[in-house]
XYZ file of N, CA, C and O in Angstrom:
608
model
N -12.468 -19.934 69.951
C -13.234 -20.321 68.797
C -13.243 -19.212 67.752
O -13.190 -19.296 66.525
N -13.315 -18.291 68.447
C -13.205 -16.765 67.260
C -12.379 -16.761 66.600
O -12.457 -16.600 65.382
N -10.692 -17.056 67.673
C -9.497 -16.704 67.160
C -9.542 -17.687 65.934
O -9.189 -17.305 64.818
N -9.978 -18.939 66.170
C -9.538 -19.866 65.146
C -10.398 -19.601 63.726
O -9.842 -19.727 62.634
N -11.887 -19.202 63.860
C -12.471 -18.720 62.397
C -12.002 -17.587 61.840
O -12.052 -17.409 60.623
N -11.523 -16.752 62.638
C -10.623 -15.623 62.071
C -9.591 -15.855 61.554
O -9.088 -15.051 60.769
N -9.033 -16.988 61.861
C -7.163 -17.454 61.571
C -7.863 -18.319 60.346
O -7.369 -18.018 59.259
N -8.820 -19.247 60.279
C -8.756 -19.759 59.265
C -9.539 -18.860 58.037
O -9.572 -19.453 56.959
N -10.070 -17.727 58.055
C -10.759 -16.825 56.877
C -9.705 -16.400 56.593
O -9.710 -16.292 55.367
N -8.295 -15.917 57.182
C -7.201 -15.430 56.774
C -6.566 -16.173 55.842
O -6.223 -15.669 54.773
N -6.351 -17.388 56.127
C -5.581 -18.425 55.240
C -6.516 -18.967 54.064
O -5.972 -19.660 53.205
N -7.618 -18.755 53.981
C -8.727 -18.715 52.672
C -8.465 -17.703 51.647
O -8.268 -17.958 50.459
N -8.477 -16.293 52.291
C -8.532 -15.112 51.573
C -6.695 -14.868 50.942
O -6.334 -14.624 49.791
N -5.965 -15.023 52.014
C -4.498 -15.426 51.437
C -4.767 -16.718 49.871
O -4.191 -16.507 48.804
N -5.572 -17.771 50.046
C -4.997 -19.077 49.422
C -5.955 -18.586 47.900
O -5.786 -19.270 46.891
N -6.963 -17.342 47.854
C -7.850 -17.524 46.544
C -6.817 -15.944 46.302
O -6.730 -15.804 45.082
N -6.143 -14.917 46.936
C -4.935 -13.902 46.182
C -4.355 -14.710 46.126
O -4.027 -14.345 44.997
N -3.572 -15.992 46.310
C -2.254 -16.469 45.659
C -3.081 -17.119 43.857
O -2.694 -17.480 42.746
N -3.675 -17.027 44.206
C -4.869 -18.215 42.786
C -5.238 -17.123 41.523
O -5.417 -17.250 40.311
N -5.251 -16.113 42.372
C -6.060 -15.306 41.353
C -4.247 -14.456 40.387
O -3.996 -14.063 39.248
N -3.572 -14.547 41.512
C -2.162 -13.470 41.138
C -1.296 -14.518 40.014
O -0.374 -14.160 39.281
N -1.937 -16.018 40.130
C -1.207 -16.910 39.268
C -1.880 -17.123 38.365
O -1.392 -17.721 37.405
N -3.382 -16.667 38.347
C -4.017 -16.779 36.959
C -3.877 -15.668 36.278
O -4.380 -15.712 35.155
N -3.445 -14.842 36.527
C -2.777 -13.421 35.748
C -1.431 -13.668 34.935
O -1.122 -12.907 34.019
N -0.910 -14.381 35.172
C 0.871 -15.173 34.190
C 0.305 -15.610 32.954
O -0.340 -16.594 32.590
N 0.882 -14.262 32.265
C 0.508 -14.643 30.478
C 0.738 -16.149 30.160
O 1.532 -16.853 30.783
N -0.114 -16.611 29.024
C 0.607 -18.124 29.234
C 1.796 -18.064 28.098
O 1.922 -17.030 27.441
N 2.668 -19.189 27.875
C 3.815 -19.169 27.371
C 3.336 -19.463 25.896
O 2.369 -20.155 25.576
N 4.220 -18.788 25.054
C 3.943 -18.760 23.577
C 3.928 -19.998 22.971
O 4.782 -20.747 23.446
N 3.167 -20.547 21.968
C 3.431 -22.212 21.285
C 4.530 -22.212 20.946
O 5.227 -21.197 20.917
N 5.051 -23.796 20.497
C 6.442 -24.024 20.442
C 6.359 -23.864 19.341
O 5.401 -24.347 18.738
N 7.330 -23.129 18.683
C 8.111 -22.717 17.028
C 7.900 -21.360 17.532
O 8.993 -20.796 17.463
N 6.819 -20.391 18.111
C 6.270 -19.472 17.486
C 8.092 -18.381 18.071
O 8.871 -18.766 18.943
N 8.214 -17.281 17.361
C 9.173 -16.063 17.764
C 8.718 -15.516 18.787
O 7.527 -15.212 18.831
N 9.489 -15.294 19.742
C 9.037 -14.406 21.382
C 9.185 -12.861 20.869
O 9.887 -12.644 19.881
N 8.761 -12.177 21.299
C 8.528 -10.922 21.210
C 9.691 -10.439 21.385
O 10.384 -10.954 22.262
N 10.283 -9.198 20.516
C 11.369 -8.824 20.150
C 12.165 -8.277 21.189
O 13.387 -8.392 21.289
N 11.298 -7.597 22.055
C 11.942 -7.159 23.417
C 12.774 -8.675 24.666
O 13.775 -8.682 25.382
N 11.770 -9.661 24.375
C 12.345 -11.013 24.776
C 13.516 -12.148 24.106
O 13.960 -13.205 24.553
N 13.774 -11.398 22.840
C 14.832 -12.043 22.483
C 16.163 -11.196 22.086
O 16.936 -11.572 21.206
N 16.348 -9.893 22.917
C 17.330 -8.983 23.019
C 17.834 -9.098 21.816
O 18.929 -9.554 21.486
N 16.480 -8.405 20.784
C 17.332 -8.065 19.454
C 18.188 -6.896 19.054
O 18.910 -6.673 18.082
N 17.606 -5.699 20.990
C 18.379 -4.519 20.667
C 19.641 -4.567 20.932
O 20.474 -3.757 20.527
N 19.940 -5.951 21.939
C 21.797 -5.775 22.762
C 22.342 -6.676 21.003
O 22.876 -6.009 20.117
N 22.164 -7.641 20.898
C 22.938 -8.579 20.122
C 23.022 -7.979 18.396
O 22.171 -7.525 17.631
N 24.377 -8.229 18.287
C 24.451 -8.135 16.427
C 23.157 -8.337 15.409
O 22.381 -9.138 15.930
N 23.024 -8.207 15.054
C 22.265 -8.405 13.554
C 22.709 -8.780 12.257
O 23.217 -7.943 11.510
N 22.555 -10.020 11.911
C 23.034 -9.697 9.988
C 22.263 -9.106 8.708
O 21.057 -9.261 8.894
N 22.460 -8.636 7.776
C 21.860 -8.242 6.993
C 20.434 -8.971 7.026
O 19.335 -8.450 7.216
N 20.799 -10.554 6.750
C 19.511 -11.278 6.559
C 18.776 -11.625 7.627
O 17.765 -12.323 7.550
N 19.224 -11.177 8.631
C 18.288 -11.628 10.159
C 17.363 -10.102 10.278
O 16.199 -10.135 10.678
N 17.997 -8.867 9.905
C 17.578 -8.217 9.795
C 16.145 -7.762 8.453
O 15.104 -7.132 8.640
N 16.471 -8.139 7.689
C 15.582 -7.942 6.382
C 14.164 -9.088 6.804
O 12.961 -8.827 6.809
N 14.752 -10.170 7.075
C 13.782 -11.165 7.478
C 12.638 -10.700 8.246
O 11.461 -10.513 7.937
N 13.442 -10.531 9.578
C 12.272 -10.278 10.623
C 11.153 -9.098 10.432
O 10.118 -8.905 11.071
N 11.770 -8.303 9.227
C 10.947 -7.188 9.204
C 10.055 -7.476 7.825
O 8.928 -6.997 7.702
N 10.715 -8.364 6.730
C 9.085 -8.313 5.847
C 8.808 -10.493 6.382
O 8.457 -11.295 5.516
N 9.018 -10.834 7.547
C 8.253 -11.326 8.095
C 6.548 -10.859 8.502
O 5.427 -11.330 8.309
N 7.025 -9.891 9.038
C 5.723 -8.984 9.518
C 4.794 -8.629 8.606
O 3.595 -8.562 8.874
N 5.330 -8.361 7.384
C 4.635 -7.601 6.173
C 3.824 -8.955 5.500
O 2.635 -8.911 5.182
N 4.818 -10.341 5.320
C 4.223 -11.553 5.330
C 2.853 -11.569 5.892
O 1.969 -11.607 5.036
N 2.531 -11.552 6.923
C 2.249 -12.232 8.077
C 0.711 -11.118 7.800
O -0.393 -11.630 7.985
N 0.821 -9.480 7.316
C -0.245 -8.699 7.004
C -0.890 -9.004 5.872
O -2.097 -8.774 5.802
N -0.089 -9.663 4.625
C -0.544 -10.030 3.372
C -1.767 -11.113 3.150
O -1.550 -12.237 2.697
N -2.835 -10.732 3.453
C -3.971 -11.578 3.808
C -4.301 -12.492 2.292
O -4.534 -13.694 2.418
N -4.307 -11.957 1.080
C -4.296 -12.606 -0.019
C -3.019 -13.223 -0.974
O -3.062 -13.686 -2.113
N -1.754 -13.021 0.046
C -0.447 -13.316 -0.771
C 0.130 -13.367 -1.939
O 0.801 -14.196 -2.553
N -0.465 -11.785 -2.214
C -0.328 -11.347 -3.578
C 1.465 -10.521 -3.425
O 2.093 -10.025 -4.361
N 1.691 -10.568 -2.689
C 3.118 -9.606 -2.741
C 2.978 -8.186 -1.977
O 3.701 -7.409 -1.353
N 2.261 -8.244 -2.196
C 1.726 -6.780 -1.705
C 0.645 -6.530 -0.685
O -0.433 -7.124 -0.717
N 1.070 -5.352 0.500
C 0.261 -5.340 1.791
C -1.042 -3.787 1.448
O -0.788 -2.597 1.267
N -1.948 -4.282 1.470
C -2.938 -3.123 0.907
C -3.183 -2.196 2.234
O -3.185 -2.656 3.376
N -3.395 -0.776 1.897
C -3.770 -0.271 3.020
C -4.986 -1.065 3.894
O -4.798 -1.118 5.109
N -5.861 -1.506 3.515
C -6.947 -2.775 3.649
C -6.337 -3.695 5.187
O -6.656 -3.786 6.372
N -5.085 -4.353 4.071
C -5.041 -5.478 4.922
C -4.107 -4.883 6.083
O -3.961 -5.553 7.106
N -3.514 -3.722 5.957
C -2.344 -3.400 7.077
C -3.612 -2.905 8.389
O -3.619 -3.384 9.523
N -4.098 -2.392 8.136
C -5.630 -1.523 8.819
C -6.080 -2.568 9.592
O -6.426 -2.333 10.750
N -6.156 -4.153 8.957
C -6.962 -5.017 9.688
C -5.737 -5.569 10.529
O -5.856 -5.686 11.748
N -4.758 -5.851 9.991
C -3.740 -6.404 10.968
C -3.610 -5.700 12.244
O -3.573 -6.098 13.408
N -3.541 -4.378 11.626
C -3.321 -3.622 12.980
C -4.484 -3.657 14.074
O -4.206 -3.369 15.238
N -5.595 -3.956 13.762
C -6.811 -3.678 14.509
C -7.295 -5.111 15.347
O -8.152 -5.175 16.229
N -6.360 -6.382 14.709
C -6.290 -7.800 14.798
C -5.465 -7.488 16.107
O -5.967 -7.799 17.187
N -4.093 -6.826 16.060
C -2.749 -6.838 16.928
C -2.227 -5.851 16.756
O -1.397 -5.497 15.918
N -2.840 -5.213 17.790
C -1.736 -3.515 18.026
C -0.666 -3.594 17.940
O -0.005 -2.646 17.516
N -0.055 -4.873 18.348
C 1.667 -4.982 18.487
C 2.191 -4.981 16.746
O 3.383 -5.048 16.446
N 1.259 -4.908 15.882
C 2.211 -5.153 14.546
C 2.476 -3.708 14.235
O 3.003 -3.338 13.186
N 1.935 -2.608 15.568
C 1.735 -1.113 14.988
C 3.830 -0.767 14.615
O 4.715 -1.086 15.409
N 3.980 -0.326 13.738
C 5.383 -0.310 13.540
C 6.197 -1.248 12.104
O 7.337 -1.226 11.640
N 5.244 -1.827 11.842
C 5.426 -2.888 10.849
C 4.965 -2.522 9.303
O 3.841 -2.561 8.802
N 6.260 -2.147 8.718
C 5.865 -1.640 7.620
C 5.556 0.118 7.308
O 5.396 0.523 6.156
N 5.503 1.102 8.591
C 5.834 2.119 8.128
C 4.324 2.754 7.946
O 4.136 3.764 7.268
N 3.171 1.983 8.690
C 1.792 2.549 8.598
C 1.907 3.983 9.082
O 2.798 4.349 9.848
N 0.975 4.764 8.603
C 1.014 6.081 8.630
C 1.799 6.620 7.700
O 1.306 7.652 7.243
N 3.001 6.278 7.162
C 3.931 7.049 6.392
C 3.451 6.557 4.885
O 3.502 7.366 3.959
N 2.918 5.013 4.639
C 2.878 4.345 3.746
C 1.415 5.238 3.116
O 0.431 4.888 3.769
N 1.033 6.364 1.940
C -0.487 6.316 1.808
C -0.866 4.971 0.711
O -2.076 4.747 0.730
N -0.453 4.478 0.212
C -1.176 3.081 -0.649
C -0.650 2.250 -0.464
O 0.018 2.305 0.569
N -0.551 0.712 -1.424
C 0.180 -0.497 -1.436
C 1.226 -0.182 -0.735
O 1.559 0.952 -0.391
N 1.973 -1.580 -0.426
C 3.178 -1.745 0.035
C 3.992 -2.837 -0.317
O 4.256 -3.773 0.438
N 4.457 -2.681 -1.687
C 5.033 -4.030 -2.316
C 6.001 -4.466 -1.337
O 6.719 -3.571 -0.891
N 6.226 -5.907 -0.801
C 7.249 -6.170 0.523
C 8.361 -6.271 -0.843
O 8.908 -5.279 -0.363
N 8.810 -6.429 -1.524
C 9.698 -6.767 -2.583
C 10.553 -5.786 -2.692
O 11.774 -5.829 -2.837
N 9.522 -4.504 -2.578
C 10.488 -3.413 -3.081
C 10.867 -2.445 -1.074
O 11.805 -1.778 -0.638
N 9.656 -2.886 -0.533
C 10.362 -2.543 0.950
C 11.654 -3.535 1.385
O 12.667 -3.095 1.929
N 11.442 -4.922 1.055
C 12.648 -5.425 1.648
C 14.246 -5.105 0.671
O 15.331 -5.575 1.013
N 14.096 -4.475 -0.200
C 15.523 -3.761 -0.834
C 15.959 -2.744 0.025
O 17.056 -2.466 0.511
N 14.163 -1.962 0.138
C 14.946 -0.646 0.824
C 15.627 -0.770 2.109
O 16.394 0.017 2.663
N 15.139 -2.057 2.517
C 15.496 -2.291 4.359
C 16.940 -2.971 4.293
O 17.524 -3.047 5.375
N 17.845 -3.671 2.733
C 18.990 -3.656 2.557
C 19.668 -2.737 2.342
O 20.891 -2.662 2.454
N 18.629 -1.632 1.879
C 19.734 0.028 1.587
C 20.061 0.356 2.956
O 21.247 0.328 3.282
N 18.944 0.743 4.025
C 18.950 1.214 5.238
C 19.844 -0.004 6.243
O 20.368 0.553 7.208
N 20.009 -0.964 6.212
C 21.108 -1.675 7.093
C 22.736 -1.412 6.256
O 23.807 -1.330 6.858
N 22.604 -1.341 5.158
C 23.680 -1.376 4.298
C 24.324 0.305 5.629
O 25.265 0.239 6.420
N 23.198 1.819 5.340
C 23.619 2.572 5.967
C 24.293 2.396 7.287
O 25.413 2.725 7.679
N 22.992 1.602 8.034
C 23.554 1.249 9.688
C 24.784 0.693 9.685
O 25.364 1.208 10.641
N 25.496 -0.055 9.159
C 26.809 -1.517 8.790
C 27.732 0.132 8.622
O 27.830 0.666 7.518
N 28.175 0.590 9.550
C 29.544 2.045 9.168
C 30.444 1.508 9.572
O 31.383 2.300 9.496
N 30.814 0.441 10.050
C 31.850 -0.401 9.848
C 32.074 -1.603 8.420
O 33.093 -2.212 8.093
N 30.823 -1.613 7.856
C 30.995 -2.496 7.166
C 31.534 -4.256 7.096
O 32.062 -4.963 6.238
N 31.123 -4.421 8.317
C 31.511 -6.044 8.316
C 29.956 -6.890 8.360
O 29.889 -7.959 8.967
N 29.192 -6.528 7.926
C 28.099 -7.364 7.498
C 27.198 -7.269 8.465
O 25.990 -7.322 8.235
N 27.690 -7.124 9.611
C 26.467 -7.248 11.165
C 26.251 -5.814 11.944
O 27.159 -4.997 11.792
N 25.340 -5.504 12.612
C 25.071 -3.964 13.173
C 25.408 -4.268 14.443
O 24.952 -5.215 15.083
N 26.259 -3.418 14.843
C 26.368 -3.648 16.700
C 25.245 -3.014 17.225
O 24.441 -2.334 16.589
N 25.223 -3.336 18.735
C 24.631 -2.200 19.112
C 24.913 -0.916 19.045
O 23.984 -0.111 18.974
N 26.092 -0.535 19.053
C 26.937 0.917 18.844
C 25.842 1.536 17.478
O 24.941 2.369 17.582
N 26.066 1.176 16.872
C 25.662 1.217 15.329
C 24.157 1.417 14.978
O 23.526 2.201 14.269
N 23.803 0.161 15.940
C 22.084 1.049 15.707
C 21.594 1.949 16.622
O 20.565 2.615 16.508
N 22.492 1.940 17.672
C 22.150 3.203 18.469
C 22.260 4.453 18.063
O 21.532 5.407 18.338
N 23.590 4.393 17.122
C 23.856 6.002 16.325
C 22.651 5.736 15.016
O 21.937 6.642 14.586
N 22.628 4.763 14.676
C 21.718 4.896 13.182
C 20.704 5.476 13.952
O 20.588 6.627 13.532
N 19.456 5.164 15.381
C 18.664 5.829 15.840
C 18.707 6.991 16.214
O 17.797 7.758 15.900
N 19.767 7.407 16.972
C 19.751 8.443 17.178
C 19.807 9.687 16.129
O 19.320 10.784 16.400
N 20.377 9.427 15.053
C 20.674 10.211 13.213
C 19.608 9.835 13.089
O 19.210 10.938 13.463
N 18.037 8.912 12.782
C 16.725 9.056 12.695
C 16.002 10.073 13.452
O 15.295 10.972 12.997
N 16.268 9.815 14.637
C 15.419 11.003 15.526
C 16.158 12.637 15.335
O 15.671 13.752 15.520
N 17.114 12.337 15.021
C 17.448 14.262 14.629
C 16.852 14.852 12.869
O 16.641 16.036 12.604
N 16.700 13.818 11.987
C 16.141 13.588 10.854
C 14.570 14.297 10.834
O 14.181 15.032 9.927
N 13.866 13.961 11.880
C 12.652 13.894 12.058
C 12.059 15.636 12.333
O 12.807 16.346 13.005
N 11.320 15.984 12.037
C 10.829 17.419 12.252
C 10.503 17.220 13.562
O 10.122 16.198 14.133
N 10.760 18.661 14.090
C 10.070 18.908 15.757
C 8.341 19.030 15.733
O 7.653 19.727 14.987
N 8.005 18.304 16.581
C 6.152 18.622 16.777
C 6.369 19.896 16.803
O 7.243 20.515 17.410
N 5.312 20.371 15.935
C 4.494 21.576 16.086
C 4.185 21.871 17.587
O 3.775 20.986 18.338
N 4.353 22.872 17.898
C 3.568 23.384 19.207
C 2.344 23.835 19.013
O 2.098 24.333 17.914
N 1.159 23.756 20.161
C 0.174 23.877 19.998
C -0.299 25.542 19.587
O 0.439 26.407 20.058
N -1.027 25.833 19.066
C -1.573 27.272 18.749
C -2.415 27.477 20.018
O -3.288 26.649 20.276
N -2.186 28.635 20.910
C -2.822 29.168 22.091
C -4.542 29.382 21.989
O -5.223 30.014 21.180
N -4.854 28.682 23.010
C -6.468 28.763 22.878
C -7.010 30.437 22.007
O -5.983 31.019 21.656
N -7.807 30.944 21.769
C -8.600 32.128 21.510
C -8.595 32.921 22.387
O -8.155 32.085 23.177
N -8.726 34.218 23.282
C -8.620 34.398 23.728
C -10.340 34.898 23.950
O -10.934 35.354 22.973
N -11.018 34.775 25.226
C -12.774 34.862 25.174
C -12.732 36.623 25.358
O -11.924 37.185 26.097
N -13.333 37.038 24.878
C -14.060 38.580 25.019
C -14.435 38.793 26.121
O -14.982 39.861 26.392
């Protein structure tokens, strides 16, 4: 009689971890919406100019809370605080005021125009791997920290 209330608390406590480990599965995105960039291997596959320019003042779209053209430090601040994931969108931190998308989405045709060093219209991966890697040598080294004080 033991064995069997013991055998069946086992198969309870097994049947509410299988319940609880399946209510943890993000649910699946609505239909139309774009999967997250890491899910639609935008880093392996080509790019065209305009798939590229798109997806990025998509984002800037998407911050423009009054659809004036322009993303205010205001509205980028709230987007970001709405969805951490837009952190990257538009250049926050680097940007100090407005952000006309008009005149960012030219510059984001100058900067693919750079990446395209073959020049056939689309970025390989080859291509944005070197364009990243020529960003990160671009970039100043962190400061190292200044050594505590030393106590008396």
């Amino acid at each position: 009689m033991r064995k069997t209330f013991l055998a069946g608390l086992g198969v309870v406590a097994l049947t509410a971890g299988a319940g609880v480990a399946t209510a943890q599965t993000p649910p699946a995105p609505p239909a139309g919406a774009p999967a997250p960039h890491h899910a639609r291997g935008e880093a392996s596959r080509p790019m065209t100019r305009a798939a590229f320019v798109e997806a990025r003042v998509a984002r800037l779209t998407a911050m423009d809370a009054n659809h004036d053209g322009t993303v205010s430090v205001e509205e980028r601040q709230a987007a970001l605080q709405a969805d951490p994931a837009m952190r990257g969108s538009g250049g926050e931190g680097r940007a100090r005021g407005p952000l006309v998308i008009a005149d960012y989405a030219a510059r984001l045709g100058e900067r693919f125009d750079r990446m395209d060093t073959d020049h056939d219209g689309v970025i390989s991966r080859e291509e944005r791997r070197a364009a990243m890697t020529a960003r990160r040598a671009e970039r100043p080294a962190p400061q190292a920290a200044s050594p505590a004080p030393a106590s008396e």
